[in-house]
CSV table of C-alpha atoms in Angstrom, one decimal:
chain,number,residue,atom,x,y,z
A,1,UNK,CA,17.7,-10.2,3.7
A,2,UNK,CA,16.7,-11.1,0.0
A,3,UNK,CA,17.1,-7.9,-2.2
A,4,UNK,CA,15.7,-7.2,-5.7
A,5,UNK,CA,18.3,-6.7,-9.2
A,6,UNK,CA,18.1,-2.9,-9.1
A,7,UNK,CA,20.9,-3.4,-11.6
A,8,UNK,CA,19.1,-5.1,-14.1
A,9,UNK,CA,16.9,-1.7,-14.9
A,10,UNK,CA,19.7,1.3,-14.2
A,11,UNK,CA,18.5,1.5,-10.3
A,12,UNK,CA,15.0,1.7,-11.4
A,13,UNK,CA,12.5,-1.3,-11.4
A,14,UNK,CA,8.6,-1.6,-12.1
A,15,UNK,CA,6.2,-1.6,-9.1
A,16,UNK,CA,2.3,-3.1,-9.9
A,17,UNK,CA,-0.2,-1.5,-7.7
A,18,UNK,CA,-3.0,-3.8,-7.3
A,19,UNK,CA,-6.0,-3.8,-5.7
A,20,UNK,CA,-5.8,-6.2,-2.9
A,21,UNK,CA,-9.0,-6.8,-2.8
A,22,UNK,CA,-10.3,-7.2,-6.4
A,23,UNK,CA,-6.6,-7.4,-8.1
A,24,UNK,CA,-7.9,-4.9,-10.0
A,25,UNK,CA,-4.3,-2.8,-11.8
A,26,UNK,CA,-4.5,0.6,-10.4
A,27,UNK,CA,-0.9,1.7,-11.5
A,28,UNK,CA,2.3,1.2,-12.4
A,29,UNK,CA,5.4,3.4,-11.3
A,30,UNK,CA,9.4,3.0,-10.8
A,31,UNK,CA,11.0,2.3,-7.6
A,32,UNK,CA,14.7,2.8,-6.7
A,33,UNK,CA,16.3,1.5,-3.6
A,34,UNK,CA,15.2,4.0,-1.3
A,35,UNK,CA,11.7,4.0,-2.1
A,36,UNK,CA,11.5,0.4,-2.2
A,37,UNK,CA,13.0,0.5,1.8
A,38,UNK,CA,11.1,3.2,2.4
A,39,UNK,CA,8.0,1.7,0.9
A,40,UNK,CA,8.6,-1.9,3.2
A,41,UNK,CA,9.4,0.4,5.9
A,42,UNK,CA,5.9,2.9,6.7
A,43,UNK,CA,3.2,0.7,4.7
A,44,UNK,CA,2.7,3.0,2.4
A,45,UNK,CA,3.8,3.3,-1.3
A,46,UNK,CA,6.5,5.1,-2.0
A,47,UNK,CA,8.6,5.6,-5.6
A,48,UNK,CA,11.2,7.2,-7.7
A,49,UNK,CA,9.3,10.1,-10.0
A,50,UNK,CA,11.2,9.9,-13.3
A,51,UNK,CA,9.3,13.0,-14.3
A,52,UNK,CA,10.1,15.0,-11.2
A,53,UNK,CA,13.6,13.3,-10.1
A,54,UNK,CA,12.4,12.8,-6.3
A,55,UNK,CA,11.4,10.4,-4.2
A,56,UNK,CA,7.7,10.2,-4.1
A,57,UNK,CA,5.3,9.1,-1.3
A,58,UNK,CA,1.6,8.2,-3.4
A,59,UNK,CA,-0.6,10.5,-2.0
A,60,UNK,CA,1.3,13.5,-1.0
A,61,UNK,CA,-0.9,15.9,-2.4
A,62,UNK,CA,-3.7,14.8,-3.3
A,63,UNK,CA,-4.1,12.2,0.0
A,64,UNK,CA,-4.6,9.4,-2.0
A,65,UNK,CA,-2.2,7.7,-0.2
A,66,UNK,CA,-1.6,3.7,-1.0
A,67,UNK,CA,-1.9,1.3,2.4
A,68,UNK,CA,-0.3,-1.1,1.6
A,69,UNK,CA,-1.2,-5.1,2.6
A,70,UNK,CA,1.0,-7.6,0.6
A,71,UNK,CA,4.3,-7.4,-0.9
A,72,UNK,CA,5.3,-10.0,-3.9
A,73,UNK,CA,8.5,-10.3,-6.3
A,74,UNK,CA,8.8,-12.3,-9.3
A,75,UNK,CA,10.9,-15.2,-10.6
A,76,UNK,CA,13.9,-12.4,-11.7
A,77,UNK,CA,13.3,-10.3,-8.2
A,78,UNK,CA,13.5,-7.2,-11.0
A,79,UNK,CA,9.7,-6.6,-10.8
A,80,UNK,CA,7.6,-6.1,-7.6
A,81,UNK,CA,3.6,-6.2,-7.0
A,82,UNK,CA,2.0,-4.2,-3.9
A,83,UNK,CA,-1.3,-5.2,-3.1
A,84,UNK,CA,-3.0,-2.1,-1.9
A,85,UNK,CA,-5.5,-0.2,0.0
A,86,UNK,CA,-6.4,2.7,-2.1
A,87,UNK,CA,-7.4,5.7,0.0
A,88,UNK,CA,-9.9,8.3,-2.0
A,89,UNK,CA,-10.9,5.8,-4.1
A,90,UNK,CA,-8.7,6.6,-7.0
A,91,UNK,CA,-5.0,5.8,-7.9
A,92,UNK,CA,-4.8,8.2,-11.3
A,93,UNK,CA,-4.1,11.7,-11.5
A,94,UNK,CA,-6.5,12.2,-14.7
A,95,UNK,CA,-9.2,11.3,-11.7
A,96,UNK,CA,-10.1,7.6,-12.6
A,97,UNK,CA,-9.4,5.1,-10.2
A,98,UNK,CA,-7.0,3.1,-12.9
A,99,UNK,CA,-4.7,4.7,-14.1
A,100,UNK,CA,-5.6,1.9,-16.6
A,101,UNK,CA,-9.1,3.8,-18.1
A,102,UNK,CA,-8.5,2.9,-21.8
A,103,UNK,CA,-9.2,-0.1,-24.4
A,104,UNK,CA,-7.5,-0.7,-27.1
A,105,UNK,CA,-10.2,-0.7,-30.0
A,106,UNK,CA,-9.6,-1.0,-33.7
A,107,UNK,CA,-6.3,0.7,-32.8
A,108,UNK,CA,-7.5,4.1,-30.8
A,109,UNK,CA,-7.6,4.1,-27.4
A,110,UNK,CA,-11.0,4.2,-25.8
A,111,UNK,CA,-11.9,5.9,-22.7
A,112,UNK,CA,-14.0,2.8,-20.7
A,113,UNK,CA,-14.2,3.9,-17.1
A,114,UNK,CA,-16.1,6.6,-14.7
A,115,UNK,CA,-14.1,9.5,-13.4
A,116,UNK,CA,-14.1,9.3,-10.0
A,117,UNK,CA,-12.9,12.7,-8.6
A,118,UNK,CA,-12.5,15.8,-10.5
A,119,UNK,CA,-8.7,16.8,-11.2
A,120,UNK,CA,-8.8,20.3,-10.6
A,121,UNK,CA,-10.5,19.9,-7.3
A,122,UNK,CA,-7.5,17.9,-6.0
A,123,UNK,CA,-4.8,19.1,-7.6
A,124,UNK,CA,-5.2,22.8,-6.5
A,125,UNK,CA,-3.1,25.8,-7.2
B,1,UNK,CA,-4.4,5.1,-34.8
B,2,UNK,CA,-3.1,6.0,-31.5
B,3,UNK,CA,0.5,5.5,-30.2
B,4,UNK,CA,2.1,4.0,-27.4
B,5,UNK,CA,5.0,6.4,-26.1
B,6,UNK,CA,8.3,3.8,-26.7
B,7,UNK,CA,10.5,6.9,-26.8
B,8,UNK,CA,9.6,7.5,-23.1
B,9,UNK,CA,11.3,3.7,-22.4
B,10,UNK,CA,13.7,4.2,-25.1
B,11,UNK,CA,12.3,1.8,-27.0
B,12,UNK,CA,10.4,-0.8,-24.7
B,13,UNK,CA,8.0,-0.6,-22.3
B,14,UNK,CA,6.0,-3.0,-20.2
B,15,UNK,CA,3.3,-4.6,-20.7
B,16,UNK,CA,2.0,-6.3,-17.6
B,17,UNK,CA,-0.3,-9.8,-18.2
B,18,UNK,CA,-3.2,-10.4,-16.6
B,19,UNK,CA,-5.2,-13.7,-16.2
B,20,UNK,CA,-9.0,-12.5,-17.7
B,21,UNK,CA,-11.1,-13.9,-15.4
B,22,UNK,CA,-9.3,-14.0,-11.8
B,23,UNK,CA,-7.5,-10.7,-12.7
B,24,UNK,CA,-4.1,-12.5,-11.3
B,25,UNK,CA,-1.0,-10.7,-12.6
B,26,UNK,CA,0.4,-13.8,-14.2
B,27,UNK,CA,4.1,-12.0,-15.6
B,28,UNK,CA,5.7,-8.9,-16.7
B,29,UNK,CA,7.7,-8.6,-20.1
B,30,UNK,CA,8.9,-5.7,-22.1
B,31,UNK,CA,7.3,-4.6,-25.8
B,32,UNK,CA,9.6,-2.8,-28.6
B,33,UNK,CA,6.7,-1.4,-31.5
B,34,UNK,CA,7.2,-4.4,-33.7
B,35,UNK,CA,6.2,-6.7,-30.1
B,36,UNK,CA,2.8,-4.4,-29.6
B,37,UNK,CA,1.8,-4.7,-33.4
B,38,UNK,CA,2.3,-8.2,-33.7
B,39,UNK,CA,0.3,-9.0,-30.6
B,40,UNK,CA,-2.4,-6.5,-32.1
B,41,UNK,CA,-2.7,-8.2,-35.2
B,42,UNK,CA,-2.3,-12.2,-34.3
B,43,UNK,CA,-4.3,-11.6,-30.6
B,44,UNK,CA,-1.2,-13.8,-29.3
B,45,UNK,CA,1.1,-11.9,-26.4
B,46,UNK,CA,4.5,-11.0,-28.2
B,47,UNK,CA,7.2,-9.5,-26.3
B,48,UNK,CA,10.6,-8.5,-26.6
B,49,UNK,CA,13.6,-10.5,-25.1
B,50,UNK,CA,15.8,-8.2,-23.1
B,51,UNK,CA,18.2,-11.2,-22.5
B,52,UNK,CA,18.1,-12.8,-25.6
B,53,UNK,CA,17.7,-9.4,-27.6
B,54,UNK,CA,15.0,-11.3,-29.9
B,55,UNK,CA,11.2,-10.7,-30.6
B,56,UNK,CA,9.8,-13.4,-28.8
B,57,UNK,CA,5.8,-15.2,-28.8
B,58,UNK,CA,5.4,-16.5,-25.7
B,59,UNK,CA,4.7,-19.9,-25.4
B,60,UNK,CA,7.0,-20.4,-28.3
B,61,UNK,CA,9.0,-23.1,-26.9
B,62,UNK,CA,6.7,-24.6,-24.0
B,63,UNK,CA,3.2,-24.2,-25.9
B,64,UNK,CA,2.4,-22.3,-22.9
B,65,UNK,CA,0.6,-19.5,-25.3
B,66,UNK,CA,-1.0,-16.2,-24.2
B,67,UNK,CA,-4.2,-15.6,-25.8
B,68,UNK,CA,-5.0,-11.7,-25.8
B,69,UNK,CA,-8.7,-11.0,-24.3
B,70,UNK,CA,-8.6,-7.1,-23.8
B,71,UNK,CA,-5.8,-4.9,-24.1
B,72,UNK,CA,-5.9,-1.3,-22.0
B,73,UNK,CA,-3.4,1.3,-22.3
B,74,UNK,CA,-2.6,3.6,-18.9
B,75,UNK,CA,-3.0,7.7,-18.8
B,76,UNK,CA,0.9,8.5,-19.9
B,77,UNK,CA,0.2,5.6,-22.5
B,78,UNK,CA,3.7,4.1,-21.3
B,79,UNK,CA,2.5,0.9,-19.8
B,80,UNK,CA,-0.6,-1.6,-21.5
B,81,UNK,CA,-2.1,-4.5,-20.3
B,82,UNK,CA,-2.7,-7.8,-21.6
B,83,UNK,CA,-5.9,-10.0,-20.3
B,84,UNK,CA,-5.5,-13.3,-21.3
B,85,UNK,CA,-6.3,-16.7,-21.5
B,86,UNK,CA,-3.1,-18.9,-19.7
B,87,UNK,CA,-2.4,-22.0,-22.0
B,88,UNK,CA,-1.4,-25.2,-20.3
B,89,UNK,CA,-1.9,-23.3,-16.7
B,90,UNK,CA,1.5,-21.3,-16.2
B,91,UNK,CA,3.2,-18.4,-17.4
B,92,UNK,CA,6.6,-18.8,-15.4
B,93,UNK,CA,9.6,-20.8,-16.9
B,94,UNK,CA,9.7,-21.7,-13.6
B,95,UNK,CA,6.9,-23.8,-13.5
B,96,UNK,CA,4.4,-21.7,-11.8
B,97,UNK,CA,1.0,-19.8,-12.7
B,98,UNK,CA,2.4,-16.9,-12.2
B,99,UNK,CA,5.5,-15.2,-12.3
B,100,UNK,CA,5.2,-13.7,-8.8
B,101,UNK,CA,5.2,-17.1,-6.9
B,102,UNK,CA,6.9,-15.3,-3.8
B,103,UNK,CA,6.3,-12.9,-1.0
B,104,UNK,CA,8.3,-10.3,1.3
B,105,UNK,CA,8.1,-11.6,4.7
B,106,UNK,CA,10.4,-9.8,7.5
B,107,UNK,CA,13.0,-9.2,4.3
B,108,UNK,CA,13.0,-12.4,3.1
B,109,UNK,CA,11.1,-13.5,-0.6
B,110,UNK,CA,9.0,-16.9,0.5
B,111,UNK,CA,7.4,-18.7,-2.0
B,112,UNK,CA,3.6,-19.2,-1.5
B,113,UNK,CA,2.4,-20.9,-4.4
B,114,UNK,CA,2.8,-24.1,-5.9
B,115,UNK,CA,4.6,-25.8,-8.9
B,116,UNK,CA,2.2,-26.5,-11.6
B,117,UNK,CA,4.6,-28.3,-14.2
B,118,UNK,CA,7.9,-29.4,-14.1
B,119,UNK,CA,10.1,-27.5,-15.8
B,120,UNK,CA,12.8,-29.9,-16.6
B,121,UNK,CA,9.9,-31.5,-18.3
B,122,UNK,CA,8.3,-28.6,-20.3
B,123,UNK,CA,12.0,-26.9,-21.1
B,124,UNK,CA,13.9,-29.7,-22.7
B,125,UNK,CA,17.1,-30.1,-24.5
């Protein structure tokens, strides 16, 4: 059983969500050891919310869970890629599918992709 | 001029590279402000040594240079993106294209991609 350096990042480590099929960046959010197990265990993507302080399954309430296909570690095992299935379409909270839907232009930030869903449809009450 | 968030990582945040064209997530490496404007201004990927606590141009010592394509920025403006161009084929010290040369099979982290330079040969002295 190989196991990644939680230690290097204070019990918290990267995750990449890519699209498995395009490669496309969807996301990026912090596992700890429990949601990497937890992830490797069900399939589906699970983290640490820094903002919220709980485990976190992807998807919980909007249903835009992450399937997930292929698990890969890099050369320092302190940084981890899942290759995903996005269900709904969209990975970002703001409604895009990235969570990566700005350009760096002449130093502002453009807006470059399509929302896909409407936030305040999904994220109700 | 917008801003990434560095107080959010206290100071660093990642910044995940891309290959341009395939979309392959070649490495991830960490950015303090002075990393982001320098790879801004010179369109060459500079990064921030954790371990050798040192600004740091990739490619610096094995020519293996990151030229800069696109650069997105994600919705909490926490995490960016480098597309590049891969000089002399690989961004891992350890002689492969990518960084994430292995996957998680029943626990264990199997390589599954091949060497592309030597790097007794590239890292000398």
């Amino acid at each position: 059983m190989d196991t990644l350096r939680f230690d290097k990042g204070n019990g918290l480590l990267p995750a990449i969500v890519q699209d498995h099929r395009t490669n496309e960046v969807l996301m990026v959010a912090y596992i700890n050891e429990t949601a990497w197990h937890k992830t490797l265990e069900t399939g589906k993507a699970h983290f640490w919310s820094r903002s919220r302080g709980k485990l976190w399954l992807k998807g919980e309430t909007s249903g835009h869970v992450q399937i997930v296909k292929d698990v890969l570690v890099d050369c320092d095992a302190d940084t981890v890629i899942y290759k995903v299935e996005q269900l709904g379409g969209a990975a970002c909270h703001k409604g895009y599918r990235s969570c990566f839907f700005r350009r760096v232009e002449d130093g502002t930030f453009k807006v470059k992709d399509e929302l896909v869903f409407d936030p305040k449809e999904v994220y109700k009450g």
